[in-house]
């Protein structure tokens, strides 16, 4: 029986819980209930403004305001009474339409203060500060023959969750205070053209059912359109966003037009056009950042102003042509179903395209990029066969960037194929170079981490003193093996060799993407070995009988060497991202071994037969340009061929050219004469020196041919497009 007494209590408890759960729904229903606005209620609200955030505000919240043509008498009275109250007030008076339903056309010019925008003609109701804000509009004042009339709202305007069933017209309006329209719904066209927003404006979560026209508008501070839905055309041509432009998570169902718009304050970010990156190799700053080694992220908190289009969906075309982005542009995780145009657009700050999804083309034709500007394309996806990136040949590839190679291999591969199909070989090669630079950094990081881990294991072994432990644990091998197996020493060595080889390819040829860099390296090497062979052959000894070059020959040799070296070094500095490292790498290859051999040669002394005859002989039967790809740098043994080879002449003024010819033969396998080493009374050190250059020549020819295959457009398409 006692258990029966608990039943009523349980029932009451369940009813209370049910009431608590239904209370928010009842509250929401009550909140959405609107009462019609009558003339009596309007006059009452006009007489007793409320205080909203310290500002006197006319309270028109949660009302049904019928401004349709069939209610013309009320509509006329509504505009007249409201405008009179706003214009008569000495202090700014705001309007709050929050959560109201406005039926019919909402016309801003019938609400605000109408005033000519010219000097002394300004309304005396405006304070000096307000007049100064109006006079800042230089674009209107630039036409002195016309005295434009504008609508001015001195107080704040609130349209929070307001629904307007009809057109909205606030064209040619100055808002001297903030505008709050978050969650507003505009079912028909809304015209905000040539509007000036001197304080913050908030259209977050707003819905524009048809065309939203903001053309020629000026947003002096933060403009928020986050999560806004533009179901019609979004028109922002010629608009200026001097503060943050927040369009994150917005939806653009139809055309979005931002042509000739400006994002950022021009007076704080103005840059001379001459500092823009116009051509590869023009500026060292641009080249130093051309390999994609940029910051991993582009934090918005780092910048005072920015254009934020993160996670936006563009279902139709997006036009940003001839716009100016003076601050960073964020398009992170945006989705473009149609084409995007950035033609003739100016970028002063980085652009973040991370995780952007493309279904059609993005056009950067004739865009201008500041020297340190880059496009972060990490995780960019091409989601259709029509997806591609278009830009000026030789320029667009240098500004595309990913922070790391891991996770971006497909991105870089797709971009390379993109530019190869467009026959923009320079851009495809630049991205190949970017890929390998990132791979080199990845290898270097892995080598350093592996080495540190191995050192850490060794340190742990020392600290624990495994060797002096008990007999059953007398060997540290099991623990050492367990710790080092993931860090294979052989793998570390192979990675180190790969790292060195990749570094050589990057420094000496930009990974086969720069013919002129390879050419410059070859010219420096040919000149150096030519001088070396001349010195070894012509400066033999001074005692007992001197064998030295003539006074005429010496300046010609050193002068020509200087000219050739200067030409090669100039080519290196114009094409290499790191010219000093390239020269250092070249020096490591061509300096130590020849210098060591030369020192050893003079240390031994040179006293042998045929000292007064050159070490080099030439085929005297022909003088012609020859391709000597299969030629070896020694005389043949067959006697009939020996008769054709004669020592080069020392007593001719042009004799110094023979040494460059031999160096050219040896390195490039091309020359005017077939010059070789004699095989009698020849120092072995000299033979080793010649064979060393010949071996380098094989590698150089391979590097040159590989570079040509990647840089000649027709051959490139034949080889690399599969």
PDB file of C-alpha atoms in Angstrom, residues 150-391:
ATOM      1  CA  UNK A 150      22.328  62.390 -49.454  1.00  0.00           C
ATOM      2  CA  UNK A 151      20.313  60.784 -46.702  1.00  0.00           C
ATOM      3  CA  UNK A 152      21.946  60.846 -43.286  1.00  0.00           C
ATOM      4  CA  UNK A 153      21.173  58.597 -40.320  1.00  0.00           C
ATOM      5  CA  UNK A 154      22.766  60.018 -37.195  1.00  0.00           C
ATOM      6  CA  UNK A 155      21.674  57.267 -34.822  1.00  0.00           C
ATOM      7  CA  UNK A 156      22.053  53.516 -34.849  1.00  0.00           C
ATOM      8  CA  UNK A 157      19.815  51.397 -37.069  1.00  0.00           C
ATOM      9  CA  UNK A 158      18.795  47.958 -35.831  1.00  0.00           C
ATOM     10  CA  UNK A 159      17.251  45.349 -38.106  1.00  0.00           C
ATOM     11  CA  UNK A 160      18.093  42.320 -35.963  1.00  0.00           C
ATOM     12  CA  UNK A 161      16.030  39.339 -37.201  1.00  0.00           C
ATOM     13  CA  UNK A 162      13.791  41.751 -39.064  1.00  0.00           C
ATOM     14  CA  UNK A 163      11.871  40.389 -42.031  1.00  0.00           C
ATOM     15  CA  UNK A 164      11.140  42.746 -44.911  1.00  0.00           C
ATOM     16  CA  UNK A 165       8.558  41.553 -47.452  1.00  0.00           C
ATOM     17  CA  UNK A 166       9.261  44.072 -50.156  1.00  0.00           C
ATOM     18  CA  UNK A 167      12.147  45.991 -51.626  1.00  0.00           C
ATOM     19  CA  UNK A 168      14.658  47.863 -49.479  1.00  0.00           C
ATOM     20  CA  UNK A 169      16.158  51.116 -50.698  1.00  0.00           C
ATOM     21  CA  UNK A 170      18.947  52.796 -48.727  1.00  0.00           C
ATOM     22  CA  UNK A 171      20.870  54.017 -51.770  1.00  0.00           C
ATOM     23  CA  UNK A 172      23.033  57.141 -51.410  1.00  0.00           C
ATOM     24  CA  UNK A 173      22.889  57.033 -47.617  1.00  0.00           C
ATOM     25  CA  UNK A 174      25.326  58.012 -44.886  1.00  0.00           C
ATOM     26  CA  UNK A 175      25.178  55.936 -41.691  1.00  0.00           C
ATOM     27  CA  UNK A 176      26.998  57.947 -39.036  1.00  0.00           C
ATOM     28  CA  UNK A 177      26.361  55.281 -36.434  1.00  0.00           C
ATOM     29  CA  UNK A 178      26.381  51.502 -36.362  1.00  0.00           C
ATOM     30  CA  UNK A 179      23.990  49.325 -38.345  1.00  0.00           C
ATOM     31  CA  UNK A 180      22.906  45.982 -36.891  1.00  0.00           C
ATOM     32  CA  UNK A 181      21.065  43.700 -39.314  1.00  0.00           C
ATOM     33  CA  UNK A 182      22.202  40.271 -38.152  1.00  0.00           C
ATOM     34  CA  UNK A 183      19.615  37.621 -38.911  1.00  0.00           C
ATOM     35  CA  UNK A 184      17.583  39.992 -41.089  1.00  0.00           C
ATOM     36  CA  UNK A 185      15.620  38.590 -44.038  1.00  0.00           C
ATOM     37  CA  UNK A 186      15.196  40.659 -47.193  1.00  0.00           C
ATOM     38  CA  UNK A 187      12.823  38.784 -49.479  1.00  0.00           C
ATOM     39  CA  UNK A 188      13.069  41.203 -52.421  1.00  0.00           C
ATOM     40  CA  UNK A 189      15.774  43.402 -53.935  1.00  0.00           C
ATOM     41  CA  UNK A 190      17.762  45.538 -51.523  1.00  0.00           C
ATOM     42  CA  UNK A 191      19.628  48.606 -52.719  1.00  0.00           C
ATOM     43  CA  UNK A 192      22.523  49.843 -50.568  1.00  0.00           C
ATOM     44  CA  UNK A 193      24.491  51.408 -53.428  1.00  0.00           C
ATOM     45  CA  UNK A 194      26.738  54.447 -52.842  1.00  0.00           C
ATOM     46  CA  UNK A 195      26.230  54.000 -49.099  1.00  0.00           C
ATOM     47  CA  UNK A 196      28.737  55.173 -46.484  1.00  0.00           C
ATOM     48  CA  UNK A 197      29.086  53.156 -43.290  1.00  0.00           C
ATOM     49  CA  UNK A 198      31.205  55.133 -40.860  1.00  0.00           C
ATOM     50  CA  UNK A 199      30.680  52.716 -37.976  1.00  0.00           C
ATOM     51  CA  UNK A 200      30.520  48.932 -37.803  1.00  0.00           C
ATOM     52  CA  UNK A 201      27.883  47.160 -39.869  1.00  0.00           C
ATOM     53  CA  UNK A 202      26.610  43.683 -39.089  1.00  0.00           C
ATOM     54  CA  UNK A 203      24.714  41.564 -41.652  1.00  0.00           C
ATOM     55  CA  UNK A 204      25.689  38.252 -40.029  1.00  0.00           C
ATOM     56  CA  UNK A 205      23.179  35.452 -40.740  1.00  0.00           C
ATOM     57  CA  UNK A 206      21.197  37.799 -42.987  1.00  0.00           C
ATOM     58  CA  UNK A 207      19.337  36.410 -46.000  1.00  0.00           C
ATOM     59  CA  UNK A 208      19.033  38.324 -49.267  1.00  0.00           C
ATOM     60  CA  UNK A 209      16.272  36.713 -51.321  1.00  0.00           C
ATOM     61  CA  UNK A 210      17.079  38.621 -54.504  1.00  0.00           C
ATOM     62  CA  UNK A 211      19.743  41.039 -55.688  1.00  0.00           C
ATOM     63  CA  UNK A 212      21.730  42.759 -52.954  1.00  0.00           C
ATOM     64  CA  UNK A 213      23.292  45.910 -54.405  1.00  0.00           C
ATOM     65  CA  UNK A 214      26.209  47.368 -52.426  1.00  0.00           C
ATOM     66  CA  UNK A 215      27.980  48.885 -55.426  1.00  0.00           C
ATOM     67  CA  UNK A 216      30.149  51.914 -54.665  1.00  0.00           C
ATOM     68  CA  UNK A 217      29.725  51.530 -50.905  1.00  0.00           C
ATOM     69  CA  UNK A 218      32.365  52.574 -48.418  1.00  0.00           C
ATOM     70  CA  UNK A 219      32.784  50.569 -45.188  1.00  0.00           C
ATOM     71  CA  UNK A 220      35.035  52.654 -42.942  1.00  0.00           C
ATOM     72  CA  UNK A 221      35.232  50.028 -40.203  1.00  0.00           C
ATOM     73  CA  UNK A 222      34.405  46.370 -39.761  1.00  0.00           C
ATOM     74  CA  UNK A 223      31.770  44.951 -42.111  1.00  0.00           C
ATOM     75  CA  UNK A 224      30.322  41.578 -41.135  1.00  0.00           C
ATOM     76  CA  UNK A 225      28.457  39.348 -43.596  1.00  0.00           C
ATOM     77  CA  UNK A 226      29.320  36.095 -41.840  1.00  0.00           C
ATOM     78  CA  UNK A 227      26.946  33.217 -42.677  1.00  0.00           C
ATOM     79  CA  UNK A 228      24.919  35.547 -44.890  1.00  0.00           C
ATOM     80  CA  UNK A 229      22.900  33.960 -47.688  1.00  0.00           C
ATOM     81  CA  UNK A 230      22.909  35.748 -51.024  1.00  0.00           C
ATOM     82  CA  UNK A 231      20.176  33.936 -52.937  1.00  0.00           C
ATOM     83  CA  UNK A 232      20.220  36.550 -55.700  1.00  0.00           C
ATOM     84  CA  UNK A 233      23.073  38.470 -57.305  1.00  0.00           C
ATOM     85  CA  UNK A 234      25.560  39.885 -54.793  1.00  0.00           C
ATOM     86  CA  UNK A 235      26.714  43.219 -56.246  1.00  0.00           C
ATOM     87  CA  UNK A 236      29.735  44.863 -54.596  1.00  0.00           C
ATOM     88  CA  UNK A 237      31.530  46.487 -57.570  1.00  0.00           C
ATOM     89  CA  UNK A 238      33.562  49.550 -56.657  1.00  0.00           C
ATOM     90  CA  UNK A 239      33.073  48.994 -52.930  1.00  0.00           C
ATOM     91  CA  UNK A 240      35.744  49.826 -50.368  1.00  0.00           C
ATOM     92  CA  UNK A 241      36.306  47.855 -47.157  1.00  0.00           C
ATOM     93  CA  UNK A 242      38.700  49.876 -45.005  1.00  0.00           C
ATOM     94  CA  UNK A 243      38.200  47.586 -42.020  1.00  0.00           C
ATOM     95  CA  UNK A 244      37.799  43.844 -41.769  1.00  0.00           C
ATOM     96  CA  UNK A 245      35.513  42.402 -44.446  1.00  0.00           C
ATOM     97  CA  UNK A 246      33.992  39.282 -42.859  1.00  0.00           C
ATOM     98  CA  UNK A 247      32.161  36.982 -45.302  1.00  0.00           C
ATOM     99  CA  UNK A 248      33.049  33.684 -43.607  1.00  0.00           C
ATOM    100  CA  UNK A 249      30.573  30.808 -44.140  1.00  0.00           C
ATOM    101  CA  UNK A 250      28.533  32.942 -46.540  1.00  0.00           C
ATOM    102  CA  UNK A 251      26.537  31.376 -49.382  1.00  0.00           C
ATOM    103  CA  UNK A 252      26.511  32.909 -52.873  1.00  0.00           C
ATOM    104  CA  UNK A 253      23.796  31.249 -54.961  1.00  0.00           C
ATOM    105  CA  UNK A 254      24.230  33.491 -57.999  1.00  0.00           C
ATOM    106  CA  UNK A 255      26.835  35.855 -59.424  1.00  0.00           C
ATOM    107  CA  UNK A 256      29.045  37.576 -56.849  1.00  0.00           C
ATOM    108  CA  UNK A 257      30.522  40.765 -58.285  1.00  0.00           C
ATOM    109  CA  UNK A 258      33.420  42.398 -56.400  1.00  0.00           C
ATOM    110  CA  UNK A 259      35.114  44.013 -59.415  1.00  0.00           C
ATOM    111  CA  UNK A 260      37.142  47.179 -58.761  1.00  0.00           C
ATOM    112  CA  UNK A 261      36.667  46.767 -55.018  1.00  0.00           C
ATOM    113  CA  UNK A 262      39.294  47.765 -52.468  1.00  0.00           C
ATOM    114  CA  UNK A 263      40.026  45.761 -49.330  1.00  0.00           C
ATOM    115  CA  UNK A 264      42.115  47.691 -46.818  1.00  0.00           C
ATOM    116  CA  UNK A 265      43.128  51.277 -46.209  1.00  0.00           C
ATOM    117  CA  UNK A 266      44.907  52.653 -49.247  1.00  0.00           C
ATOM    118  CA  UNK A 267      46.723  55.355 -47.297  1.00  0.00           C
ATOM    119  CA  UNK A 268      48.360  52.799 -44.972  1.00  0.00           C
ATOM    120  CA  UNK A 269      49.281  50.205 -47.577  1.00  0.00           C
ATOM    121  CA  UNK A 270      50.012  52.267 -50.679  1.00  0.00           C
ATOM    122  CA  UNK A 271      52.944  50.829 -52.583  1.00  0.00           C
ATOM    123  CA  UNK A 272      54.722  52.136 -55.636  1.00  0.00           C
ATOM    124  CA  UNK A 273      53.971  50.040 -58.703  1.00  0.00           C
ATOM    125  CA  UNK A 274      57.695  49.647 -59.337  1.00  0.00           C
ATOM    126  CA  UNK A 275      57.992  47.389 -56.308  1.00  0.00           C
ATOM    127  CA  UNK A 276      55.608  44.797 -57.717  1.00  0.00           C
ATOM    128  CA  UNK A 277      56.975  41.470 -58.845  1.00  0.00           C
ATOM    129  CA  UNK A 278      56.740  41.655 -62.625  1.00  0.00           C
ATOM    130  CA  UNK A 279      59.237  39.167 -64.029  1.00  0.00           C
ATOM    131  CA  UNK A 280      61.327  36.201 -62.823  1.00  0.00           C
ATOM    132  CA  UNK A 281      64.790  37.326 -61.861  1.00  0.00           C
ATOM    133  CA  UNK A 282      63.945  41.021 -61.577  1.00  0.00           C
ATOM    134  CA  UNK A 283      64.030  41.181 -57.809  1.00  0.00           C
ATOM    135  CA  UNK A 284      66.047  39.139 -55.389  1.00  0.00           C
ATOM    136  CA  UNK A 285      63.331  39.288 -52.723  1.00  0.00           C
ATOM    137  CA  UNK A 286      60.869  37.643 -55.052  1.00  0.00           C
ATOM    138  CA  UNK A 287      63.298  34.917 -56.030  1.00  0.00           C
ATOM    139  CA  UNK A 288      64.298  34.161 -52.460  1.00  0.00           C
ATOM    140  CA  UNK A 289      60.685  33.283 -51.676  1.00  0.00           C
ATOM    141  CA  UNK A 290      60.022  31.376 -54.878  1.00  0.00           C
ATOM    142  CA  UNK A 291      60.524  27.872 -53.557  1.00  0.00           C
ATOM    143  CA  UNK A 292      57.365  27.533 -51.508  1.00  0.00           C
ATOM    144  CA  UNK A 293      59.106  27.649 -48.124  1.00  0.00           C
ATOM    145  CA  UNK A 294      56.571  29.917 -46.459  1.00  0.00           C
ATOM    146  CA  UNK A 295      54.719  29.957 -43.136  1.00  0.00           C
ATOM    147  CA  UNK A 296      52.508  26.964 -42.510  1.00  0.00           C
ATOM    148  CA  UNK A 297      49.547  29.101 -41.542  1.00  0.00           C
ATOM    149  CA  UNK A 298      48.316  32.613 -42.133  1.00  0.00           C
ATOM    150  CA  UNK A 299      46.806  33.610 -38.773  1.00  0.00           C
ATOM    151  CA  UNK A 300      44.131  36.264 -39.056  1.00  0.00           C
ATOM    152  CA  UNK A 301      44.933  37.557 -35.572  1.00  0.00           C
ATOM    153  CA  UNK A 302      48.316  38.683 -36.893  1.00  0.00           C
ATOM    154  CA  UNK A 303      46.745  41.325 -39.140  1.00  0.00           C
ATOM    155  CA  UNK A 304      44.742  44.405 -38.221  1.00  0.00           C
ATOM    156  CA  UNK A 305      42.571  44.275 -41.335  1.00  0.00           C
ATOM    157  CA  UNK A 306      41.821  41.406 -43.686  1.00  0.00           C
ATOM    158  CA  UNK A 307      39.247  40.071 -46.115  1.00  0.00           C
ATOM    159  CA  UNK A 308      37.762  36.884 -44.691  1.00  0.00           C
ATOM    160  CA  UNK A 309      35.965  34.549 -47.128  1.00  0.00           C
ATOM    161  CA  UNK A 310      36.735  31.332 -45.250  1.00  0.00           C
ATOM    162  CA  UNK A 311      34.412  28.364 -45.751  1.00  0.00           C
ATOM    163  CA  UNK A 312      32.261  30.235 -48.279  1.00  0.00           C
ATOM    164  CA  UNK A 313      30.260  28.483 -51.007  1.00  0.00           C
ATOM    165  CA  UNK A 314      30.143  30.060 -54.457  1.00  0.00           C
ATOM    166  CA  UNK A 315      27.543  28.354 -56.629  1.00  0.00           C
ATOM    167  CA  UNK A 316      28.000  30.771 -59.513  1.00  0.00           C
ATOM    168  CA  UNK A 317      30.765  32.973 -60.876  1.00  0.00           C
ATOM    169  CA  UNK A 318      32.863  35.136 -58.552  1.00  0.00           C
ATOM    170  CA  UNK A 319      34.357  38.313 -60.013  1.00  0.00           C
ATOM    171  CA  UNK A 320      37.238  40.138 -58.306  1.00  0.00           C
ATOM    172  CA  UNK A 321      38.770  41.630 -61.449  1.00  0.00           C
ATOM    173  CA  UNK A 322      40.644  44.939 -61.126  1.00  0.00           C
ATOM    174  CA  UNK A 323      40.236  44.877 -57.345  1.00  0.00           C
ATOM    175  CA  UNK A 324      42.911  45.725 -54.794  1.00  0.00           C
ATOM    176  CA  UNK A 325      43.679  43.613 -51.739  1.00  0.00           C
ATOM    177  CA  UNK A 326      45.835  45.823 -49.561  1.00  0.00           C
ATOM    178  CA  UNK A 327      45.434  43.382 -46.681  1.00  0.00           C
ATOM    179  CA  UNK A 328      45.501  39.547 -46.538  1.00  0.00           C
ATOM    180  CA  UNK A 329      42.784  37.582 -48.324  1.00  0.00           C
ATOM    181  CA  UNK A 330      41.456  34.417 -46.667  1.00  0.00           C
ATOM    182  CA  UNK A 331      39.623  31.906 -48.866  1.00  0.00           C
ATOM    183  CA  UNK A 332      40.349  28.933 -46.629  1.00  0.00           C
ATOM    184  CA  UNK A 333      38.123  25.894 -47.306  1.00  0.00           C
ATOM    185  CA  UNK A 334      36.020  27.848 -49.799  1.00  0.00           C
ATOM    186  CA  UNK A 335      34.177  25.965 -52.539  1.00  0.00           C
ATOM    187  CA  UNK A 336      33.946  27.391 -56.076  1.00  0.00           C
ATOM    188  CA  UNK A 337      31.528  25.647 -58.411  1.00  0.00           C
ATOM    189  CA  UNK A 338      32.022  28.170 -61.231  1.00  0.00           C
ATOM    190  CA  UNK A 339      34.875  30.302 -62.472  1.00  0.00           C
ATOM    191  CA  UNK A 340      36.673  32.866 -60.315  1.00  0.00           C
ATOM    192  CA  UNK A 341      38.287  35.939 -61.871  1.00  0.00           C
ATOM    193  CA  UNK A 342      41.157  37.889 -60.300  1.00  0.00           C
ATOM    194  CA  UNK A 343      42.240  39.498 -63.568  1.00  0.00           C
ATOM    195  CA  UNK A 344      44.299  42.696 -63.169  1.00  0.00           C
ATOM    196  CA  UNK A 345      43.917  42.441 -59.396  1.00  0.00           C
ATOM    197  CA  UNK A 346      46.547  43.851 -57.075  1.00  0.00           C
ATOM    198  CA  UNK A 347      47.689  41.853 -54.040  1.00  0.00           C
ATOM    199  CA  UNK A 348      49.785  43.565 -51.365  1.00  0.00           C
ATOM    200  CA  UNK A 349      49.531  40.781 -48.780  1.00  0.00           C
ATOM    201  CA  UNK A 350      49.419  36.941 -48.804  1.00  0.00           C
ATOM    202  CA  UNK A 351      46.401  35.004 -50.045  1.00  0.00           C
ATOM    203  CA  UNK A 352      45.276  31.873 -48.222  1.00  0.00           C
ATOM    204  CA  UNK A 353      43.705  29.271 -50.536  1.00  0.00           C
ATOM    205  CA  UNK A 354      44.215  26.355 -48.154  1.00  0.00           C
ATOM    206  CA  UNK A 355      41.779  23.455 -48.723  1.00  0.00           C
ATOM    207  CA  UNK A 356      39.917  25.345 -51.443  1.00  0.00           C
ATOM    208  CA  UNK A 357      37.752  23.183 -53.717  1.00  0.00           C
ATOM    209  CA  UNK A 358      37.769  24.098 -57.429  1.00  0.00           C
ATOM    210  CA  UNK A 359      35.355  22.848 -60.061  1.00  0.00           C
ATOM    211  CA  UNK A 360      36.253  25.400 -62.722  1.00  0.00           C
ATOM    212  CA  UNK A 361      39.067  27.837 -63.373  1.00  0.00           C
ATOM    213  CA  UNK A 362      40.625  30.539 -61.215  1.00  0.00           C
ATOM    214  CA  UNK A 363      42.061  33.311 -63.372  1.00  0.00           C
ATOM    215  CA  UNK A 364      45.000  35.433 -62.130  1.00  0.00           C
ATOM    216  CA  UNK A 365      45.834  36.899 -65.547  1.00  0.00           C
ATOM    217  CA  UNK A 366      47.676  40.244 -65.359  1.00  0.00           C
ATOM    218  CA  UNK A 367      47.444  40.197 -61.562  1.00  0.00           C
ATOM    219  CA  UNK A 368      50.111  42.126 -59.679  1.00  0.00           C
ATOM    220  CA  UNK A 369      51.810  40.619 -56.658  1.00  0.00           C
ATOM    221  CA  UNK A 370      54.003  42.438 -54.182  1.00  0.00           C
ATOM    222  CA  UNK A 371      57.487  40.964 -53.815  1.00  0.00           C
ATOM    223  CA  UNK A 372      56.721  38.940 -50.678  1.00  0.00           C
ATOM    224  CA  UNK A 373      53.149  37.977 -51.589  1.00  0.00           C
ATOM    225  CA  UNK A 374      52.343  34.298 -51.978  1.00  0.00           C
ATOM    226  CA  UNK A 375      49.280  32.102 -52.465  1.00  0.00           C
ATOM    227  CA  UNK A 376      49.052  29.328 -49.900  1.00  0.00           C
ATOM    228  CA  UNK A 377      47.504  26.435 -51.866  1.00  0.00           C
ATOM    229  CA  UNK A 378      47.994  23.704 -49.268  1.00  0.00           C
ATOM    230  CA  UNK A 379      45.358  20.948 -49.598  1.00  0.00           C
ATOM    231  CA  UNK A 380      43.854  22.631 -52.671  1.00  0.00           C
ATOM    232  CA  UNK A 381      41.699  20.167 -54.603  1.00  0.00           C
ATOM    233  CA  UNK A 382      40.747  19.995 -58.278  1.00  0.00           C
ATOM    234  CA  UNK A 383      37.299  18.433 -58.111  1.00  0.00           C
ATOM    235  CA  UNK A 384      36.613  18.237 -61.844  1.00  0.00           C
ATOM    236  CA  UNK A 385      38.412  17.920 -65.162  1.00  0.00           C
ATOM    237  CA  UNK A 386      37.653  21.581 -65.901  1.00  0.00           C
ATOM    238  CA  UNK A 387      39.353  22.812 -62.732  1.00  0.00           C
ATOM    239  CA  UNK A 388      42.520  24.792 -63.393  1.00  0.00           C
ATOM    240  CA  UNK A 389      44.518  27.828 -62.327  1.00  0.00           C
ATOM    241  CA  UNK A 390      45.373  30.446 -64.950  1.00  0.00           C
ATOM    242  CA  UNK A 391      48.030  33.119 -64.628  1.00  0.00           C
TER     243      UNK A 391
END
